[in-house]
mmCIF file of C-alpha atoms in Angstrom:
data_model
loop_
_atom_site.group_PDB
_atom_site.id
_atom_site.type_symbol
_atom_site.label_atom_id
_atom_site.label_comp_id
_atom_site.label_asym_id
_atom_site.label_seq_id
_atom_site.Cartn_x
_atom_site.Cartn_y
_atom_site.Cartn_z
ATOM 1 C CA MET A 1075 44.751 -20.256 4.804
ATOM 2 C CA LEU A 1076 41.706 -18.557 3.786
ATOM 3 C CA GLU A 1077 39.071 -20.910 4.798
ATOM 4 C CA LYS A 1078 36.414 -21.399 2.084
ATOM 5 C CA ARG A 1079 32.461 -20.890 2.731
ATOM 6 C CA ASP A 1080 30.393 -22.794 1.451
ATOM 7 C CA HIS A 1081 28.692 -20.056 -1.369
ATOM 8 C CA ARG A 1082 25.137 -21.775 0.227
ATOM 9 C CA GLN A 1083 25.377 -20.963 3.317
ATOM 10 C CA GLU A 1084 26.556 -17.732 3.293
ATOM 11 C CA LEU A 1085 23.055 -16.968 0.658
ATOM 12 C CA ALA A 1086 21.000 -18.815 3.609
ATOM 13 C CA GLU A 1087 22.647 -15.880 6.119
ATOM 14 C CA TRP A 1088 21.936 -12.671 2.922
ATOM 15 C CA THR A 1089 18.803 -13.601 3.191
ATOM 16 C CA LEU A 1090 18.785 -12.353 6.958
ATOM 17 C CA ILE A 1091 20.327 -8.590 4.775
ATOM 18 C CA TYR A 1092 17.824 -9.065 1.570
ATOM 19 C CA TYR A 1093 14.789 -10.028 2.901
ATOM 20 C CA GLU A 1094 13.932 -9.686 6.968
ATOM 21 C CA GLY A 1095 17.170 -6.102 7.657
ATOM 22 C CA CYS A 1096 15.183 -4.228 4.775
ATOM 23 C CA THR A 1097 11.798 -2.382 3.879
ATOM 24 C CA LEU A 1098 12.987 -1.365 0.412
ATOM 25 C CA CYS A 1099 11.194 1.821 2.362
ATOM 26 C CA GLY A 1100 14.694 4.376 0.914
ATOM 27 C CA ARG A 1101 15.447 6.245 3.467
ATOM 28 C CA CYS A 1102 19.294 5.601 3.464
ATOM 29 C CA THR A 1103 18.642 6.005 -0.133
ATOM 30 C CA ALA A 1104 17.179 9.405 -0.165
ATOM 31 C CA VAL A 1105 20.558 10.113 2.412
ATOM 32 C CA CYS A 1106 22.933 8.464 0.248
ATOM 33 C CA PRO A 1107 25.964 11.305 0.214
ATOM 34 C CA VAL A 1108 26.439 10.020 -3.130
ATOM 35 C CA GLY A 1109 23.717 9.878 -4.504
ATOM 36 C CA ASN A 1110 22.922 6.399 -5.240
ATOM 37 C CA ASP A 1111 19.818 4.025 -4.834
ATOM 38 C CA ILE A 1112 21.145 1.629 -1.910
ATOM 39 C CA THR A 1113 16.839 0.974 -2.469
ATOM 40 C CA TYR A 1114 17.430 -0.262 -6.115
ATOM 41 C CA MET A 1115 20.471 -2.163 -5.052
ATOM 42 C CA ILE A 1116 19.343 -4.552 -2.973
ATOM 43 C CA ARG A 1117 15.893 -4.207 -5.536
ATOM 44 C CA ARG A 1118 18.652 -6.207 -8.110
ATOM 45 C CA SER A 1119 20.052 -8.077 -5.272
ATOM 46 C CA ARG A 1120 17.504 -10.015 -4.537
ATOM 47 C CA GLU A 1121 16.139 -10.661 -7.754
ATOM 48 C CA ALA A 1122 19.635 -12.670 -8.095
ATOM 49 C CA MET A 1123 18.258 -14.049 -4.371
ATOM 50 C CA ALA A 1124 15.162 -14.776 -5.805
ATOM 51 C CA ALA A 1125 16.051 -16.765 -9.369
ATOM 52 C CA SER A 1126 19.452 -18.944 -5.998
ATOM 53 C CA GLY A 1127 16.546 -20.697 -4.323
ATOM 54 C CA HIS A 1128 17.218 -17.997 -1.913
ATOM 55 C CA ALA A 1129 14.194 -16.199 -1.304
ATOM 56 C CA PRO A 1130 11.598 -16.523 1.765
ATOM 57 C CA GLU A 1131 8.785 -19.077 1.798
ATOM 58 C CA GLY A 1132 6.030 -16.958 3.362
ATOM 59 C CA LEU A 1133 7.190 -15.115 -0.142
ATOM 60 C CA LYS A 1134 7.558 -17.482 -1.676
ATOM 61 C CA MET A 1135 3.886 -19.154 -0.902
ATOM 62 C CA ALA A 1136 2.394 -15.381 -0.938
ATOM 63 C CA THR A 1137 4.074 -15.649 -4.793
ATOM 64 C CA THR A 1138 2.609 -18.771 -6.207
ATOM 65 C CA ARG A 1139 -0.976 -17.758 -5.335
ATOM 66 C CA ALA A 1140 -0.174 -14.755 -6.867
ATOM 67 C CA ILE A 1141 0.209 -16.206 -9.962
ATOM 68 C CA GLU A 1142 -1.588 -18.899 -9.555
ATOM 69 C CA ILE A 1143 -4.895 -17.717 -7.510
ATOM 70 C CA GLY A 1144 -5.038 -13.920 -8.180
ATOM 71 C CA SER A 1145 -4.627 -12.882 -4.867
ATOM 72 C CA PRO A 1146 -1.216 -12.783 -2.767
ATOM 73 C CA MET A 1147 -3.416 -14.005 -0.039
ATOM 74 C CA GLY A 1148 -5.833 -16.066 -1.949
ATOM 75 C CA VAL A 1149 -8.239 -13.894 -2.645
ATOM 76 C CA THR A 1150 -10.323 -14.679 -5.506
ATOM 77 C CA ILE A 1151 -12.679 -13.036 -7.685
ATOM 78 C CA ASP A 1152 -15.756 -15.167 -5.668
ATOM 79 C CA THR A 1153 -14.872 -12.498 -2.622
ATOM 80 C CA LEU A 1154 -15.274 -9.442 -3.556
ATOM 81 C CA LYS A 1155 -17.676 -10.432 -5.333
ATOM 82 C CA ALA A 1156 -20.194 -11.871 -1.172
ATOM 83 C CA GLN A 1157 -17.412 -7.898 -0.198
ATOM 84 C CA ILE A 1158 -19.776 -5.776 -2.938
ATOM 85 C CA LYS A 1159 -22.350 -8.287 -2.134
ATOM 86 C CA HIS A 1160 -22.331 -6.776 0.948
ATOM 87 C CA THR A 1161 -20.751 -3.796 0.152
ATOM 88 C CA GLU A 1162 -24.681 -2.650 -2.101
ATOM 89 C CA LYS A 1163 -26.441 -4.069 1.276
ATOM 90 C CA ASP A 1164 -24.956 -2.249 3.459
ATOM 91 C CA THR A 1165 -24.580 1.619 1.427
ATOM 92 C CA GLY A 1166 -27.903 0.944 -0.186
ATOM 93 C CA MET A 1167 -25.643 2.332 -3.517
ATOM 94 C CA THR A 1168 -25.060 0.061 -6.936
ATOM 95 C CA VAL A 1169 -20.573 -1.112 -6.768
ATOM 96 C CA PRO A 1170 -20.045 -1.230 -10.951
ATOM 97 C CA LEU A 1171 -18.376 -4.073 -11.918
ATOM 98 C CA ASP A 1172 -16.561 -4.871 -15.197
ATOM 99 C CA VAL A 1173 -18.130 -1.554 -16.841
ATOM 100 C CA GLU A 1174 -16.454 -0.697 -20.147
ATOM 101 C CA GLY A 1175 -15.743 3.084 -20.957
ATOM 102 C CA ALA A 1176 -15.530 4.264 -17.514
ATOM 103 C CA GLU A 1177 -12.710 7.396 -16.134
ATOM 104 C CA TYR A 1178 -11.657 5.397 -14.059
ATOM 105 C CA LEU A 1179 -10.432 1.750 -12.655
ATOM 106 C CA MET A 1180 -10.140 0.854 -9.634
ATOM 107 C CA LEU A 1181 -7.847 -1.435 -7.915
ATOM 108 C CA LEU A 1182 -8.266 -3.185 -4.470
ATOM 109 C CA SER A 1183 -4.946 -4.866 -2.576
ATOM 110 C CA SER A 1184 -5.304 -8.588 -1.120
ATOM 111 C CA ALA A 1185 -5.942 -6.582 2.381
ATOM 112 C CA GLU A 1186 -8.345 -3.877 1.858
ATOM 113 C CA ILE A 1187 -11.073 -7.325 0.227
ATOM 114 C CA ALA A 1188 -10.714 -9.886 2.949
ATOM 115 C CA GLN A 1189 -9.874 -6.792 6.389
ATOM 116 C CA PHE A 1190 -10.262 -3.797 5.945
ATOM 117 C CA ASN A 1191 -13.067 -4.071 2.976
ATOM 118 C CA GLU A 1192 -15.171 -0.929 4.051
ATOM 119 C CA ILE A 1193 -13.026 1.339 2.158
ATOM 120 C CA ILE A 1194 -15.161 0.013 -0.636
ATOM 121 C CA GLY A 1195 -18.368 0.907 0.996
ATOM 122 C CA ALA A 1196 -15.514 4.806 1.240
ATOM 123 C CA VAL A 1197 -14.962 4.906 -2.131
ATOM 124 C CA THR A 1198 -18.019 4.383 -3.170
ATOM 125 C CA GLU A 1199 -19.913 6.859 -1.478
ATOM 126 C CA ILE A 1200 -16.959 9.525 -2.128
ATOM 127 C CA PHE A 1201 -17.721 8.570 -5.492
ATOM 128 C CA ASP A 1202 -21.594 8.934 -5.323
ATOM 129 C CA ARG A 1203 -21.924 12.367 -4.162
ATOM 130 C CA ALA A 1204 -18.331 13.262 -6.383
ATOM 131 C CA GLY A 1205 -19.880 11.894 -9.641
ATOM 132 C CA VAL A 1206 -17.158 9.836 -10.857
ATOM 133 C CA SER A 1207 -17.421 7.567 -13.629
ATOM 134 C CA TRP A 1208 -16.003 4.600 -11.983
ATOM 135 C CA THR A 1209 -15.124 0.508 -11.825
ATOM 136 C CA LEU A 1210 -13.526 -2.914 -10.530
ATOM 137 C CA SER A 1211 -12.885 -5.635 -12.612
ATOM 138 C CA SER A 1212 -13.555 -8.951 -12.486
ATOM 139 C CA THR A 1213 -9.972 -9.871 -13.371
ATOM 140 C CA ALA A 1214 -8.151 -6.594 -12.606
ATOM 141 C CA PHE A 1215 -9.293 -6.280 -9.179
ATOM 142 C CA GLU A 1216 -5.508 -6.737 -7.642
ATOM 143 C CA ALA A 1217 -2.568 -4.402 -6.576
ATOM 144 C CA THR A 1218 -0.225 -5.942 -4.834
ATOM 145 C CA ASN A 1219 2.798 -6.970 -7.046
ATOM 146 C CA SER A 1220 4.253 -9.701 -4.729
ATOM 147 C CA GLY A 1221 6.746 -10.036 -7.775
ATOM 148 C CA ILE A 1222 9.051 -7.235 -6.566
ATOM 149 C CA GLN A 1223 9.527 -7.940 -3.123
ATOM 150 C CA ILE A 1224 11.103 -11.048 -3.465
ATOM 151 C CA GLY A 1225 12.399 -10.584 -7.047
ATOM 152 C CA SER A 1226 11.322 -11.693 -9.931
ATOM 153 C CA ALA A 1227 10.776 -9.432 -12.554
ATOM 154 C CA ASP A 1228 9.088 -12.034 -14.764
ATOM 155 C CA LEU A 1229 6.403 -12.733 -12.607
ATOM 156 C CA ALA A 1230 6.292 -8.566 -11.448
ATOM 157 C CA ALA A 1231 6.065 -8.355 -14.858
ATOM 158 C CA GLU A 1232 3.084 -10.958 -15.725
ATOM 159 C CA LEU A 1233 1.738 -9.077 -12.924
ATOM 160 C CA VAL A 1234 1.664 -5.917 -13.224
ATOM 161 C CA GLN A 1235 0.604 -7.285 -17.299
ATOM 162 C CA ARG A 1236 -2.763 -8.379 -15.877
ATOM 163 C CA ILE A 1237 -3.543 -4.558 -15.145
ATOM 164 C CA VAL A 1238 -2.863 -3.246 -17.844
ATOM 165 C CA ASP A 1239 -5.491 -6.215 -19.746
ATOM 166 C CA GLY A 1240 -7.699 -5.114 -18.305
ATOM 167 C CA ALA A 1241 -8.253 -1.693 -18.201
ATOM 168 C CA GLU A 1242 -7.428 -2.429 -21.997
ATOM 169 C CA ARG A 1243 -10.538 -4.482 -22.221
ATOM 170 C CA LEU A 1244 -12.611 -1.938 -20.387
ATOM 171 C CA GLY A 1245 -11.583 0.673 -21.832
ATOM 172 C CA VAL A 1246 -10.376 2.816 -19.042
ATOM 173 C CA ARG A 1247 -9.314 5.880 -19.328
ATOM 174 C CA THR A 1248 -7.304 6.152 -15.244
ATOM 175 C CA VAL A 1249 -6.293 2.700 -13.261
ATOM 176 C CA ILE A 1250 -6.510 3.828 -9.182
ATOM 177 C CA SER A 1251 -3.805 1.862 -6.674
ATOM 178 C CA PRO A 1252 -5.528 1.841 -4.196
ATOM 179 C CA GLU A 1253 -4.072 2.150 -0.255
ATOM 180 C CA CYS A 1254 -0.841 -0.166 -0.686
ATOM 181 C CA GLY A 1255 2.235 1.821 -1.021
ATOM 182 C CA HIS A 1256 3.666 -1.148 -3.052
ATOM 183 C CA ALA A 1257 1.115 -1.847 -5.119
ATOM 184 C CA TYR A 1258 1.867 1.959 -6.151
ATOM 185 C CA THR A 1259 5.251 1.398 -7.181
ATOM 186 C CA ALA A 1260 5.148 -1.344 -9.252
ATOM 187 C CA LEU A 1261 2.040 -0.180 -11.392
ATOM 188 C CA ARG A 1262 3.046 3.631 -11.527
ATOM 189 C CA TRP A 1263 7.338 3.263 -12.073
ATOM 190 C CA GLU A 1264 7.794 0.361 -12.739
ATOM 191 C CA GLY A 1265 4.410 -1.226 -14.737
ATOM 192 C CA PRO A 1266 5.364 -0.236 -17.755
ATOM 193 C CA ASN A 1267 10.025 -1.013 -17.596
ATOM 194 C CA LEU A 1268 8.316 -4.716 -16.484
ATOM 195 C CA ILE A 1269 6.053 -5.108 -20.038
ATOM 196 C CA GLY A 1270 8.184 -2.673 -21.950
ATOM 197 C CA ARG A 1271 5.841 -1.019 -23.193
ATOM 198 C CA SER A 1272 4.007 2.037 -21.538
ATOM 199 C CA TYR A 1273 0.491 2.670 -20.862
ATOM 200 C CA PRO A 1274 -2.698 3.702 -22.873
ATOM 201 C CA PHE A 1275 -3.827 5.314 -19.463
ATOM 202 C CA GLU A 1276 -2.774 7.111 -16.301
ATOM 203 C CA VAL A 1277 -1.599 5.900 -12.946
ATOM 204 C CA LYS A 1278 -2.563 7.440 -9.974
ATOM 205 C CA HIS A 1279 -2.999 6.441 -6.221
ATOM 206 C CA ILE A 1280 -6.313 7.381 -4.441
ATOM 207 C CA LEU A 1281 -5.223 9.195 -2.988
ATOM 208 C CA GLU A 1282 -4.824 11.554 -5.948
ATOM 209 C CA VAL A 1283 -7.775 10.678 -6.959
ATOM 210 C CA LEU A 1284 -9.886 11.804 -3.813
ATOM 211 C CA ASP A 1285 -6.953 15.884 -2.967
ATOM 212 C CA GLU A 1286 -7.440 16.375 -7.402
ATOM 213 C CA LEU A 1287 -11.732 16.193 -6.141
ATOM 214 C CA ARG A 1288 -11.418 18.257 -3.570
ATOM 215 C CA ALA A 1289 -9.558 21.075 -5.512
ATOM 216 C CA GLU A 1290 -11.910 20.174 -8.236
ATOM 217 C CA GLY A 1291 -14.254 21.049 -5.603
ATOM 218 C CA ARG A 1292 -16.177 17.803 -6.571
ATOM 219 C CA LEU A 1293 -15.361 15.919 -3.207
ATOM 220 C CA GLN A 1294 -17.299 18.474 0.037
ATOM 221 C CA THR A 1295 -17.684 16.993 3.425
ATOM 222 C CA SER A 1296 -19.704 18.140 6.365
ATOM 223 C CA GLY A 1297 -18.632 17.870 9.829
ATOM 224 C CA ARG A 1298 -15.692 17.846 11.710
ATOM 225 C CA GLU A 1299 -12.893 14.890 13.219
ATOM 226 C CA SER A 1300 -12.168 16.203 17.343
ATOM 227 C CA ALA A 1301 -9.605 13.400 17.695
ATOM 228 C CA ARG A 1302 -6.391 13.899 17.597
ATOM 229 C CA VAL A 1303 -5.177 12.615 15.144
ATOM 230 C CA THR A 1304 -1.835 12.644 12.916
ATOM 231 C CA PHE A 1305 -0.801 11.341 10.221
ATOM 232 C CA HIS A 1306 1.823 7.807 9.560
ATOM 233 C CA ASP A 1307 3.653 8.957 6.005
ATOM 234 C CA PRO A 1308 4.013 5.243 3.748
ATOM 235 C CA CYS A 1309 7.572 4.967 2.248
ATOM 236 C CA GLN A 1310 6.726 4.358 -1.004
ATOM 237 C CA LEU A 1311 3.974 6.287 -0.893
ATOM 238 C CA VAL A 1312 5.431 9.147 -0.026
ATOM 239 C CA ARG A 1313 8.824 8.730 -0.019
ATOM 240 C CA ARG A 1314 9.310 6.608 -2.807
ATOM 241 C CA GLY A 1315 6.338 8.220 -5.075
ATOM 242 C CA GLY A 1316 6.211 11.464 -4.466
ATOM 243 C CA VAL A 1317 2.497 11.840 -2.654
ATOM 244 C CA VAL A 1318 2.546 14.222 0.232
ATOM 245 C CA GLN A 1319 0.627 17.632 0.463
ATOM 246 C CA GLN A 1320 -2.149 15.838 -0.972
ATOM 247 C CA PRO A 1321 -3.253 13.140 2.739
ATOM 248 C CA ARG A 1322 -2.989 16.156 4.662
ATOM 249 C CA SER A 1323 -4.917 17.935 1.815
ATOM 250 C CA LEU A 1324 -7.070 15.976 2.403
ATOM 251 C CA LEU A 1325 -7.118 15.792 6.628
ATOM 252 C CA ASN A 1326 -7.169 18.876 6.420
ATOM 253 C CA MET A 1327 -10.902 18.865 5.916
ATOM 254 C CA VAL A 1328 -11.855 16.632 8.361
ATOM 255 C CA ALA A 1329 -10.004 17.155 11.207
ATOM 256 C CA ASP A 1330 -9.707 19.787 14.003
ATOM 257 C CA ASP A 1331 -6.401 18.975 15.534
ATOM 258 C CA PHE A 1332 -4.074 17.397 13.059
ATOM 259 C CA VAL A 1333 -0.861 17.049 14.257
ATOM 260 C CA GLU A 1334 2.801 15.954 12.956
ATOM 261 C CA MET A 1335 5.035 13.369 13.585
ATOM 262 C CA PRO A 1336 8.835 14.589 13.796
ATOM 263 C CA ASP A 1337 10.425 13.466 11.296
ATOM 264 C CA ALA A 1338 7.394 13.590 8.987
ATOM 265 C CA GLY A 1339 7.059 12.720 5.214
ATOM 266 C CA VAL A 1340 9.608 12.511 3.145
ATOM 267 C CA MET A 1341 11.813 11.360 6.396
ATOM 268 C CA ASN A 1342 9.093 9.889 8.596
ATOM 269 C CA TRP A 1343 10.309 6.699 9.474
ATOM 270 C CA CYS A 1344 8.941 2.621 7.959
ATOM 271 C CA CYS A 1345 6.110 0.389 9.572
ATOM 272 C CA GLY A 1346 8.890 -1.477 10.144
ATOM 273 C CA GLY A 1347 6.144 -4.125 7.427
ATOM 274 C CA GLY A 1348 7.036 -3.066 3.833
ATOM 275 C CA GLY A 1349 9.198 -5.206 1.326
ATOM 276 C CA GLY A 1350 7.691 -7.691 2.097
ATOM 277 C CA VAL A 1351 9.141 -7.878 6.112
ATOM 278 C CA SER A 1352 5.211 -8.702 6.803
ATOM 279 C CA ALA A 1353 5.162 -11.847 4.722
ATOM 280 C CA ASN A 1354 8.272 -13.129 6.257
ATOM 281 C CA GLU A 1355 7.315 -15.239 9.458
ATOM 282 C CA ARG A 1356 10.713 -15.426 10.935
ATOM 283 C CA ALA A 1357 11.322 -11.384 10.294
ATOM 284 C CA ASN A 1358 9.250 -11.092 13.154
ATOM 285 C CA PRO A 1359 11.563 -10.183 15.689
ATOM 286 C CA LEU A 1360 13.413 -7.996 14.203
ATOM 287 C CA ARG A 1361 9.981 -6.415 12.725
ATOM 288 C CA ALA A 1362 8.913 -6.020 16.578
ATOM 289 C CA GLN A 1363 12.154 -4.123 18.100
ATOM 290 C CA VAL A 1364 12.159 -1.764 15.003
ATOM 291 C CA PHE A 1365 9.001 -0.473 15.494
ATOM 292 C CA SER A 1366 10.187 1.093 19.173
ATOM 293 C CA ARG A 1367 11.114 3.519 16.052
ATOM 294 C CA LYS A 1368 7.513 4.881 16.243
ATOM 295 C CA LYS A 1369 7.010 3.897 19.421
ATOM 296 C CA LYS A 1370 10.060 6.937 20.306
ATOM 297 C CA GLN A 1371 7.631 9.474 17.264
ATOM 298 C CA LEU A 1372 4.283 9.218 18.665
ATOM 299 C CA ASP A 1373 4.952 9.037 23.059
ATOM 300 C CA GLY A 1374 3.778 12.078 23.579
ATOM 301 C CA MET A 1375 1.719 13.413 21.491
ATOM 302 C CA GLN A 1376 -1.238 12.178 22.769
ATOM 303 C CA VAL A 1377 -2.783 11.363 19.291
ATOM 304 C CA GLU A 1378 -6.628 8.976 19.782
ATOM 305 C CA LYS A 1379 -5.891 8.610 15.865
ATOM 306 C CA LEU A 1380 -3.318 7.544 13.739
ATOM 307 C CA VAL A 1381 -4.273 8.068 9.897
ATOM 308 C CA THR A 1382 -2.625 5.891 7.032
ATOM 309 C CA ALA A 1383 -2.490 5.285 3.453
ATOM 310 C CA CYS A 1384 -2.443 1.968 3.279
ATOM 311 C CA SER A 1385 -2.973 -2.115 4.036
ATOM 312 C CA ASN A 1386 -0.274 -2.941 4.995
ATOM 313 C CA CYS A 1387 1.148 -0.122 7.165
ATOM 314 C CA ARG A 1388 -2.013 -0.687 8.448
ATOM 315 C CA ASN A 1389 -1.618 -4.291 9.656
ATOM 316 C CA MET A 1390 2.177 -3.858 10.874
ATOM 317 C CA LEU A 1391 0.915 -0.318 12.935
ATOM 318 C CA GLU A 1392 -2.306 -2.562 15.136
ATOM 319 C CA GLU A 1393 0.259 -4.834 15.278
ATOM 320 C CA GLY A 1394 3.193 -2.910 16.918
ATOM 321 C CA LEU A 1395 0.920 -0.500 19.011
ATOM 322 C CA GLU A 1396 -0.335 -3.833 20.491
ATOM 323 C CA GLU A 1397 2.541 -5.486 21.725
ATOM 324 C CA ASN A 1398 3.668 -1.817 23.252
ATOM 325 C CA HIS A 1399 0.822 -1.542 24.601
ATOM 326 C CA MET A 1400 -0.883 1.541 23.212
ATOM 327 C CA GLU A 1401 -4.266 -0.283 22.107
ATOM 328 C CA ASP A 1402 -5.655 3.177 23.241
ATOM 329 C CA ILE A 1403 -4.494 4.236 19.815
ATOM 330 C CA GLU A 1404 -7.017 3.047 16.960
ATOM 331 C CA VAL A 1405 -5.461 3.267 12.516
ATOM 332 C CA VAL A 1406 -7.581 4.629 10.529
ATOM 333 C CA GLY A 1407 -7.469 5.121 6.664
ATOM 334 C CA LEU A 1408 -7.661 8.632 5.097
ATOM 335 C CA THR A 1409 -9.974 6.967 2.480
ATOM 336 C CA GLU A 1410 -12.140 5.487 5.131
ATOM 337 C CA LEU A 1411 -11.519 8.520 7.417
ATOM 338 C CA LEU A 1412 -13.012 11.423 4.935
ATOM 339 C CA ALA A 1413 -16.641 9.384 3.761
ATOM 340 C CA GLU A 1414 -17.198 9.694 7.655
ATOM 341 C CA TYR A 1415 -17.084 12.958 7.109
ATOM 342 C CA LEU A 1416 -19.330 12.989 3.480
ATOM 343 C CA PRO A 1417 -22.142 15.365 3.557
ATOM 344 C CA GLU A 1418 -25.901 13.247 3.747
ATOM 345 C CA ARG A 1419 -27.807 12.328 -0.291
ATOM 346 C CA THR A 1420 -29.502 14.438 -1.729
#
């Protein structure tokens, strides 16, 4: 006679598969011989796991903060305003906030506000040189969507709706997703289905906007990066989102020695922390083990800078390099790198 298992114990075991063993990177989907979107299947399974109370505590807490405070890291509008004040002091320029009728609404991720806040200054400098009409929003500044990661369509829709409301209130034509892969997926590809209607505005990733400015001749650079650099492709942006050539065109504007990783582009390997794995402490040992794949890509390349376009990837890459004693490789965001080589203001 087959032993009857406690379904609660079985569901607890499944969390190892759905939340720790999968970063929703989509590489399995890309190679599935029958065309199954395995990533979406995992997403749907996470919905059942979240509904039954079996999501990891780290993701539960992040999602609660996102709903109640407005940010999975607990970042508030006061935090953003403080960073804006610092940026204005450093750059001598005004960072627009709640400007109605601007062409672009720039979103940010919690990590960009709290950790990598130099992107605020980089965007301010770039848009100033390019003559871009843009703004931040006091009610819709957070782009990260932990509802997507935990597997709750209702909560994901609530977070998307906040951005839609903010964009409509200001009357912008385009909403810019920041250097955050899952924010891009949630807003551009999932958002309309989640809220049940189309947007009255476009959604573009910051790299798409920057590459358009480059193509129009509005983004100019002066000087070149002499360090040997490579690019880590964020899974949600490149493989799932199709933003493949833009970062390379932008890097070629400033890098004299840009080299591609093995398996670069749509088949690049995940940093190991996507899909909410970075918020799940129990997944840390497995995540550290998975980084060996990224280490193997980097071994022998002799790069000095590892450029990426996702704040979550940036965190995971920095941690992985430190754990593997590869601190001589600097991790930088592409937007900030471009800002370093802007011509002097006239």
